[in-house]
mmCIF file of C-alpha atoms and ligand atoms in Angstrom:
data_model
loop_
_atom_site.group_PDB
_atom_site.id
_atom_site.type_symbol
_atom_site.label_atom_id
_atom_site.label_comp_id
_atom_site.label_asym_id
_atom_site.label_seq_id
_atom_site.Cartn_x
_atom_site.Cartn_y
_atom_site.Cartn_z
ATOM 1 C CA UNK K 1 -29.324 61.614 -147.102
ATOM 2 C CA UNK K 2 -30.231 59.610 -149.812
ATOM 3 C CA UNK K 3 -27.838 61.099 -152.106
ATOM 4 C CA UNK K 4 -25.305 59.285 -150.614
ATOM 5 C CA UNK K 5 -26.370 55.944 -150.850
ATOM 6 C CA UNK K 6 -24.245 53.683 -152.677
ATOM 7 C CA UNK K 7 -26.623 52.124 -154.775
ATOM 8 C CA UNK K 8 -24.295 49.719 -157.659
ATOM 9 C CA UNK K 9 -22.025 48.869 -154.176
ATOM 10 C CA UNK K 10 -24.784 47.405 -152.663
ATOM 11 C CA UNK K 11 -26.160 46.059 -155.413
ATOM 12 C CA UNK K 12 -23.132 44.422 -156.153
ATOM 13 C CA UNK K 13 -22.786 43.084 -152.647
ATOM 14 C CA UNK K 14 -26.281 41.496 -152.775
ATOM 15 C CA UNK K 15 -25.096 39.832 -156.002
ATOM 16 C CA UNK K 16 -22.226 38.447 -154.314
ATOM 17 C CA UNK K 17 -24.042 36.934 -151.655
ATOM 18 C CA UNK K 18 -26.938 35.250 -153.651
ATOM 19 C CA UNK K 19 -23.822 33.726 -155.393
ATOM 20 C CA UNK K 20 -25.987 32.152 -157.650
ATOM 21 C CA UNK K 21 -26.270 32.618 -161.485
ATOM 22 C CA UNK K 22 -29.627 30.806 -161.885
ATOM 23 C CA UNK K 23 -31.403 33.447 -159.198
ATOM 24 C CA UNK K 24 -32.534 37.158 -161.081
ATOM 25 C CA UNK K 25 -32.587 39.286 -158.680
ATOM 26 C CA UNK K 26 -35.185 42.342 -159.171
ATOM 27 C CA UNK K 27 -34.091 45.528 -158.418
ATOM 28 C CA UNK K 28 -37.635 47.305 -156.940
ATOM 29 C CA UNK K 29 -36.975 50.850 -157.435
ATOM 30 C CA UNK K 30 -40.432 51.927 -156.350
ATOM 31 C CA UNK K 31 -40.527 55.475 -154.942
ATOM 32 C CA UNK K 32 -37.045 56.210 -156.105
ATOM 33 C CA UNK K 33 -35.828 58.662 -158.729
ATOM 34 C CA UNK K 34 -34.310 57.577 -162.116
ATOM 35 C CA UNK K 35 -31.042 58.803 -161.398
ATOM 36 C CA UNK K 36 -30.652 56.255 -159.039
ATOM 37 C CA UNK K 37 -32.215 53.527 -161.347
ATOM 38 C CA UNK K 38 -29.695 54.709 -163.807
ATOM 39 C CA UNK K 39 -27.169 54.487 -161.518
ATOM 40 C CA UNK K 40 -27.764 50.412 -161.045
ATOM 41 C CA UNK K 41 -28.409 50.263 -164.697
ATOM 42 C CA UNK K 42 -24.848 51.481 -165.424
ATOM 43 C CA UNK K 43 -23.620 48.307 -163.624
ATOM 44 C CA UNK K 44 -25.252 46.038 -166.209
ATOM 45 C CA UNK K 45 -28.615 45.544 -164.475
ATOM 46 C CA UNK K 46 -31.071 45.543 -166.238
ATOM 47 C CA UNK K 47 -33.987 43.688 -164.623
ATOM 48 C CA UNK K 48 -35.965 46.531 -162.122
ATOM 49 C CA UNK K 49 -39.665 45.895 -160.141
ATOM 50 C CA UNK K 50 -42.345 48.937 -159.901
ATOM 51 C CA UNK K 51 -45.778 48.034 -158.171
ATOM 52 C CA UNK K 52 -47.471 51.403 -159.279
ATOM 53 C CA UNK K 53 -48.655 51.783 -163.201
ATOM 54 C CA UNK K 54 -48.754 55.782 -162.568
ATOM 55 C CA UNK K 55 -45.187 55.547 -161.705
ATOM 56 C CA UNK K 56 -43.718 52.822 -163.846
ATOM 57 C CA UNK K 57 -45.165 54.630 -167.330
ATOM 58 C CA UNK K 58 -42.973 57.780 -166.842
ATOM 59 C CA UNK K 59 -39.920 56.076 -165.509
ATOM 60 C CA UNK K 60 -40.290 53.533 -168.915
ATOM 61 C CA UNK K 61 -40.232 56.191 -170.995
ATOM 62 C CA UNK K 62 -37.632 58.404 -169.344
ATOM 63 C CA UNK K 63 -35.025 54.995 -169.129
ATOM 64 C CA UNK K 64 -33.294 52.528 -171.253
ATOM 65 C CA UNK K 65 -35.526 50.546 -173.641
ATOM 66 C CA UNK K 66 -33.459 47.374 -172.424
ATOM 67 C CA UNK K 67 -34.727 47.677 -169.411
ATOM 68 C CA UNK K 68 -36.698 44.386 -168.085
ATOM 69 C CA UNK K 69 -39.599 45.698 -166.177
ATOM 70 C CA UNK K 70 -41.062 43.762 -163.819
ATOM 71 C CA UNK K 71 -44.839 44.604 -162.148
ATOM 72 C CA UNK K 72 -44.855 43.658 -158.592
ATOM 73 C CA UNK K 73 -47.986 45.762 -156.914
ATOM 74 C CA UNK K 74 -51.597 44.986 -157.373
ATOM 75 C CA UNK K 75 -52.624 45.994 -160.871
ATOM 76 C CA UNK K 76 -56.428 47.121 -161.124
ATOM 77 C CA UNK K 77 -57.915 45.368 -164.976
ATOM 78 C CA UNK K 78 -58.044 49.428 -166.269
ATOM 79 C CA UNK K 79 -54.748 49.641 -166.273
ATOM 80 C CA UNK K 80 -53.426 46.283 -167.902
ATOM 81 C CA UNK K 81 -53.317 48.210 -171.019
ATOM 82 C CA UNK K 82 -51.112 50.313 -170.816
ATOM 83 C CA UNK K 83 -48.906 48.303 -169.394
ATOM 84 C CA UNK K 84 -48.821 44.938 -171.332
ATOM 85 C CA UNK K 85 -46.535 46.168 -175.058
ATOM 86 C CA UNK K 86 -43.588 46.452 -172.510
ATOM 87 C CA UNK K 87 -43.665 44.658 -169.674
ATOM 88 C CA UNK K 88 -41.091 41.742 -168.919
ATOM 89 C CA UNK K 89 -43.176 39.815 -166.068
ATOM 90 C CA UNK K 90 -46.211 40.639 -164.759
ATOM 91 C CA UNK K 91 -45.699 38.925 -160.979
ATOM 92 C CA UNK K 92 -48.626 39.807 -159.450
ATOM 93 C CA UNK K 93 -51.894 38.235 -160.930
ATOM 94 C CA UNK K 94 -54.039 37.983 -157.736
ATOM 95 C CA UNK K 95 -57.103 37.336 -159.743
ATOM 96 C CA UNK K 96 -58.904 35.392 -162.666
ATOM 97 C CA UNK K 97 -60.465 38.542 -163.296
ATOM 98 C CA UNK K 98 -57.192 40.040 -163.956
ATOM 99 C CA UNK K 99 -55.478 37.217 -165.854
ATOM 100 C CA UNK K 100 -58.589 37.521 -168.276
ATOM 101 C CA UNK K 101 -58.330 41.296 -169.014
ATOM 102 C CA UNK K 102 -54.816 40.374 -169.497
ATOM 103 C CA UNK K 103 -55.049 37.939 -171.848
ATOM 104 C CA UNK K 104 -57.488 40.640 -173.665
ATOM 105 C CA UNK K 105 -54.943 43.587 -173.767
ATOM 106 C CA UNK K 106 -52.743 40.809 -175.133
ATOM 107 C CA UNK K 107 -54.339 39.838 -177.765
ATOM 108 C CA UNK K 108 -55.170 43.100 -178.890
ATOM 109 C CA UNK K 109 -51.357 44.053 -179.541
ATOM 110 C CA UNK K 110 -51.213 39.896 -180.624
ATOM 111 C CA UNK K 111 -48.306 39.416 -177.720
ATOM 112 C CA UNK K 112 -48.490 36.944 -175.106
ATOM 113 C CA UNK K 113 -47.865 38.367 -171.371
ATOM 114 C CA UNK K 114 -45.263 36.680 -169.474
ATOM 115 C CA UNK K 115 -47.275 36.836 -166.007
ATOM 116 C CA UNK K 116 -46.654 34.877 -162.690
ATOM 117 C CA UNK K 117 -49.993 33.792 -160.140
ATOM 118 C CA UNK K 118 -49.557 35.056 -157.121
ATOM 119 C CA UNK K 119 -50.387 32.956 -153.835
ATOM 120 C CA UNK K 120 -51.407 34.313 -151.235
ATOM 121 C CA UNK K 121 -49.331 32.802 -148.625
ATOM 122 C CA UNK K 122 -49.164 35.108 -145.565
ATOM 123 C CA UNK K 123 -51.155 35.133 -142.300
ATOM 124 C CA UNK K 124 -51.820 38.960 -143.034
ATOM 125 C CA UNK K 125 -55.317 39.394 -144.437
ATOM 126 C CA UNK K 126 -54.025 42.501 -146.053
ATOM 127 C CA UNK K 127 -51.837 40.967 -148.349
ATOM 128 C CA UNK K 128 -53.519 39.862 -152.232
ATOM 129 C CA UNK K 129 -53.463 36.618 -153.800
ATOM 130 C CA UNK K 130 -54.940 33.882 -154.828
ATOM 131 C CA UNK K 131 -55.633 30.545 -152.608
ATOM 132 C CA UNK K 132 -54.872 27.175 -153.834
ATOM 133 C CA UNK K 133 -58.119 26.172 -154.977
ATOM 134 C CA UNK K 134 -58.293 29.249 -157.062
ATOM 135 C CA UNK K 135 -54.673 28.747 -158.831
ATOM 136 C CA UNK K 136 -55.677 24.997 -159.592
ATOM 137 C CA UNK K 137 -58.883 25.923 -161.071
ATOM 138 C CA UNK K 138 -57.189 28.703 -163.433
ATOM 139 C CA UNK K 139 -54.945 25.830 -164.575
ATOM 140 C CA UNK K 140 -57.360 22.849 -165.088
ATOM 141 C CA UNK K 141 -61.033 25.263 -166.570
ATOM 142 C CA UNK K 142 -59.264 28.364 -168.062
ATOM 143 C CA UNK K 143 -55.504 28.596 -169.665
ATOM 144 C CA UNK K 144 -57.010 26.700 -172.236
ATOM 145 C CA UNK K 145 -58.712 29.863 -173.680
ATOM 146 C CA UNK K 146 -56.326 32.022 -172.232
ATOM 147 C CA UNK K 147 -53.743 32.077 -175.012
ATOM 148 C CA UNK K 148 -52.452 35.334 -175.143
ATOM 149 C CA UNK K 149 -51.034 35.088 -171.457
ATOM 150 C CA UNK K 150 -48.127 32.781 -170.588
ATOM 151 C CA UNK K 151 -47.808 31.300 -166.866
ATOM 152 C CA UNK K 152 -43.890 31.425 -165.971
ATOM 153 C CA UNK K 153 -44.734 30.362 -162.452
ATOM 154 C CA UNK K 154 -45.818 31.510 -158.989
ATOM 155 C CA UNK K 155 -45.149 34.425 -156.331
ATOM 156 C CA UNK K 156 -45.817 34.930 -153.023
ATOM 157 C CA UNK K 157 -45.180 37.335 -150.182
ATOM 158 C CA UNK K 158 -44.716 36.218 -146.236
ATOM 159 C CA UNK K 159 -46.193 37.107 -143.392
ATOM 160 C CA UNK K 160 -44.415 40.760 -142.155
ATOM 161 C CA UNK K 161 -42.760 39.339 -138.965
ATOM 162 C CA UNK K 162 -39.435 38.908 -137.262
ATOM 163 C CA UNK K 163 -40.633 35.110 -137.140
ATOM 164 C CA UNK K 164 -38.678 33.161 -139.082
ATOM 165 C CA UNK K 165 -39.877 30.035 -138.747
ATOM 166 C CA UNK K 166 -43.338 31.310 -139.990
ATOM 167 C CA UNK K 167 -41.363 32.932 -142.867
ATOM 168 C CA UNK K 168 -39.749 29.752 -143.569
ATOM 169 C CA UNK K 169 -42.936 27.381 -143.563
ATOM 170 C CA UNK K 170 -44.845 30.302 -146.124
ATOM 171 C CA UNK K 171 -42.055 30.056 -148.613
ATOM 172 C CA UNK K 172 -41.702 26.012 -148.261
ATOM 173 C CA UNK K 173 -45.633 25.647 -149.233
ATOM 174 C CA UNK K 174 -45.192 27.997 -151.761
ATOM 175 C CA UNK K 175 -42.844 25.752 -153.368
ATOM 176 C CA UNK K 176 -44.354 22.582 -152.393
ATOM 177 C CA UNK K 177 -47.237 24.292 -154.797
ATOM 178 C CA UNK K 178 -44.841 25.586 -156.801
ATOM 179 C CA UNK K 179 -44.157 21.352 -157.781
ATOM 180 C CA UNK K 180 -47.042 20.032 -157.737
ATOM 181 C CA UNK K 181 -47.732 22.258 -160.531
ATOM 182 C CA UNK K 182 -45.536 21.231 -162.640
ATOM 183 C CA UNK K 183 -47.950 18.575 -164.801
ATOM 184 C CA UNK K 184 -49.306 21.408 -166.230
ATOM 185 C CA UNK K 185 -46.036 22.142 -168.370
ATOM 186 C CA UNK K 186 -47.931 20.363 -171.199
ATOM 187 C CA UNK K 187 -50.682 23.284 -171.222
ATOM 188 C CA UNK K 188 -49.162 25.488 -174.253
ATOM 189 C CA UNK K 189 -49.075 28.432 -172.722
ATOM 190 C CA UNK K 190 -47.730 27.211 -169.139
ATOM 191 C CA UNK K 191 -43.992 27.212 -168.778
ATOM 192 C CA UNK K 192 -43.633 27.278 -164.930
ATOM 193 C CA UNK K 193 -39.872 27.983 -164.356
ATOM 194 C CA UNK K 194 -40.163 31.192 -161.880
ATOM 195 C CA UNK K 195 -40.552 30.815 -158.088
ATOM 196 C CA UNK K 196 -40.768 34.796 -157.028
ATOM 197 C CA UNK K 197 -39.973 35.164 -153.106
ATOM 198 C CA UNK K 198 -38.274 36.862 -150.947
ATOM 199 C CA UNK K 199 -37.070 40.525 -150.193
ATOM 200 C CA UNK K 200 -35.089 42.625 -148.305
ATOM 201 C CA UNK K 201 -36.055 41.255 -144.731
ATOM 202 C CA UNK K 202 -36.027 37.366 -146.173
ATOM 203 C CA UNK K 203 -34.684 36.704 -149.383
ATOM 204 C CA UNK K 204 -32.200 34.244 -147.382
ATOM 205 C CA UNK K 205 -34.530 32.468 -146.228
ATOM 206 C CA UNK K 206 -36.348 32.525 -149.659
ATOM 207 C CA UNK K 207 -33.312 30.993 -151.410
ATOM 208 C CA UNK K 208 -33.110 27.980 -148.981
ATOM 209 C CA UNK K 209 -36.492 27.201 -149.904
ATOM 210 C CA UNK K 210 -35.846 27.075 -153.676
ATOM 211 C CA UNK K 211 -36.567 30.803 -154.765
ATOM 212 C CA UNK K 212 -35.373 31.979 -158.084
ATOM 213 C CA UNK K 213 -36.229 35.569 -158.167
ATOM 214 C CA UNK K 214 -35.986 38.049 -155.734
ATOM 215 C CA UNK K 215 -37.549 41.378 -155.418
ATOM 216 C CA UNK K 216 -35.560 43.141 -153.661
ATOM 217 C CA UNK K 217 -35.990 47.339 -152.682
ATOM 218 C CA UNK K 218 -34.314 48.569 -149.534
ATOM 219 C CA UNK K 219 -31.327 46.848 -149.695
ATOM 220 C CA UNK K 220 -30.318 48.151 -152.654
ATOM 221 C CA UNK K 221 -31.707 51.311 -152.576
ATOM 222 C CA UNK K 222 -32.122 52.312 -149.123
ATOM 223 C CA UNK K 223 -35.200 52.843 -146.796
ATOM 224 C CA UNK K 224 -38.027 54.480 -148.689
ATOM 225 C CA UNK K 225 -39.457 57.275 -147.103
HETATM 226 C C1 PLP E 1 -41.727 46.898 -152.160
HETATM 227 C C2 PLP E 1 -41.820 45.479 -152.572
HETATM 228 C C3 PLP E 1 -40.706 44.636 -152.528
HETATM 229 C C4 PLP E 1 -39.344 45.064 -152.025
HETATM 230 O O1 PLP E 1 -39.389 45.337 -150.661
HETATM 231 P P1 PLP E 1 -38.044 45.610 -149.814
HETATM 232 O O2 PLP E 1 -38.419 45.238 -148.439
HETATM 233 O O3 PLP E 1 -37.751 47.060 -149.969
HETATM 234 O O4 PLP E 1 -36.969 44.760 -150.376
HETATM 235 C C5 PLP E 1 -40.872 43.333 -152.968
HETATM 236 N N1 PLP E 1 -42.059 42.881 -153.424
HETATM 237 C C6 PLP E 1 -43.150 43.659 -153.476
HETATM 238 C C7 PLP E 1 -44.413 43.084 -153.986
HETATM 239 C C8 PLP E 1 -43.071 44.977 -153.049
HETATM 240 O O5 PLP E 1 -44.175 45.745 -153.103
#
């Protein structure tokens, strides 16, 4: 079945629709095997989303060493390490706690990790993140000292629901926080620039509230099983 999945058309149709140079569109290839990862990369593609450490490391070393890799799942502090000499963007820091080992594995290997906070902007309890209390206290008490991690900006993940006007009001105050932010471009190490939201089931409504990166899975690849 899944053979026969045209994975570079529908990439390319997803492309065509976003219609918009300024939006990088992650290709999440979670789950799926690197012949069809290679099969998007031979299109040009180059920027691809894993959530899992234990599956991103083999798939890194089996593909491309242009590939961007983006980290999308939760990431538990003993595995930064392994991860941080190649990864693009880091999306998912749900935790001070994290952002700290990160900056620690960074400065080990003397890099600084491109990482984005993640807000926790769903009704779903299940879903990580931090609130906005916590995001404004990492940026006013703690990038000071945290100079081997760079902030590129914010992602979030809505509620799992056919609603779309809930959808729509998550991603709107994610990028009403998203501005108000945006002092803290004078912190060295903050460059806020990425707004990551929306995927297969709402990246339109993503992009009408101001997203710039999408994470996108199913669509391009098909259902996961
Ligand atoms: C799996 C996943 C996606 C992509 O989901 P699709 O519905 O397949 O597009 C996006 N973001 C995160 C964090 C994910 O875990």
């Amino acid at each position: 079945m899944d053979q026969k999945i045209d994975v570079a058309g529908n990439l390319k149709k997803l492309i065509s629709e976003i219609n918009n140079k300024d939006v990088t569109l992650v290709a999440v290839s979670k789950t799926k095997p690197v012949e069809r990862l290679m099969e998007v990369y031979d299109t040009g593609h180059r920027d691809f989303g894993e959530n899992k450490v234990q599956e991103l490391l083999p798939k890194q070393e089996s593909l491309p060493e242009d590939i961007k890799w983006h980290f999308i799942g939760h990431l538990q502090r003993n595995k930064v390490k392994y991860i941080v000499p190649f990864v693009h963007l880091i999306h998912s820091v749900d935790s001070l706690k994290l952002l700290k080992e990160i900056n620690k594995q960074g400065r080990k290997i003397n890099k600084e990790i491109p990482c984005l906070l993640q807000m926790h902007i769903a009704r779903e309890e299940t879903k990580f993140g931090l609130d906005e209390e916590e995001i404004r206290d990492i940026f006013e008490n703690h990038l000071k000292d945290l100079t081997n991690v760079k902030i590129l900006g914010l992602m979030g993940m809505a509620t799992f629901t056919d609603n779309k006007s809930l959808i729509n009001s998550e991603f709107s105050f994610l990028k009403t926080m998203f501005d108000s932010l945006k002092a803290y471009n004078s912190l060295q190490n903050v460059e806020l620039k990425y707004l990551s939201m929306g995927m297969s089931n709402d990246y339109k409504i993503a992009l009408e509230n101001g997203s710039n990166m999408l994470r996108v899975g199913s669509t391009i690849f098909g259902e996961r099983s």
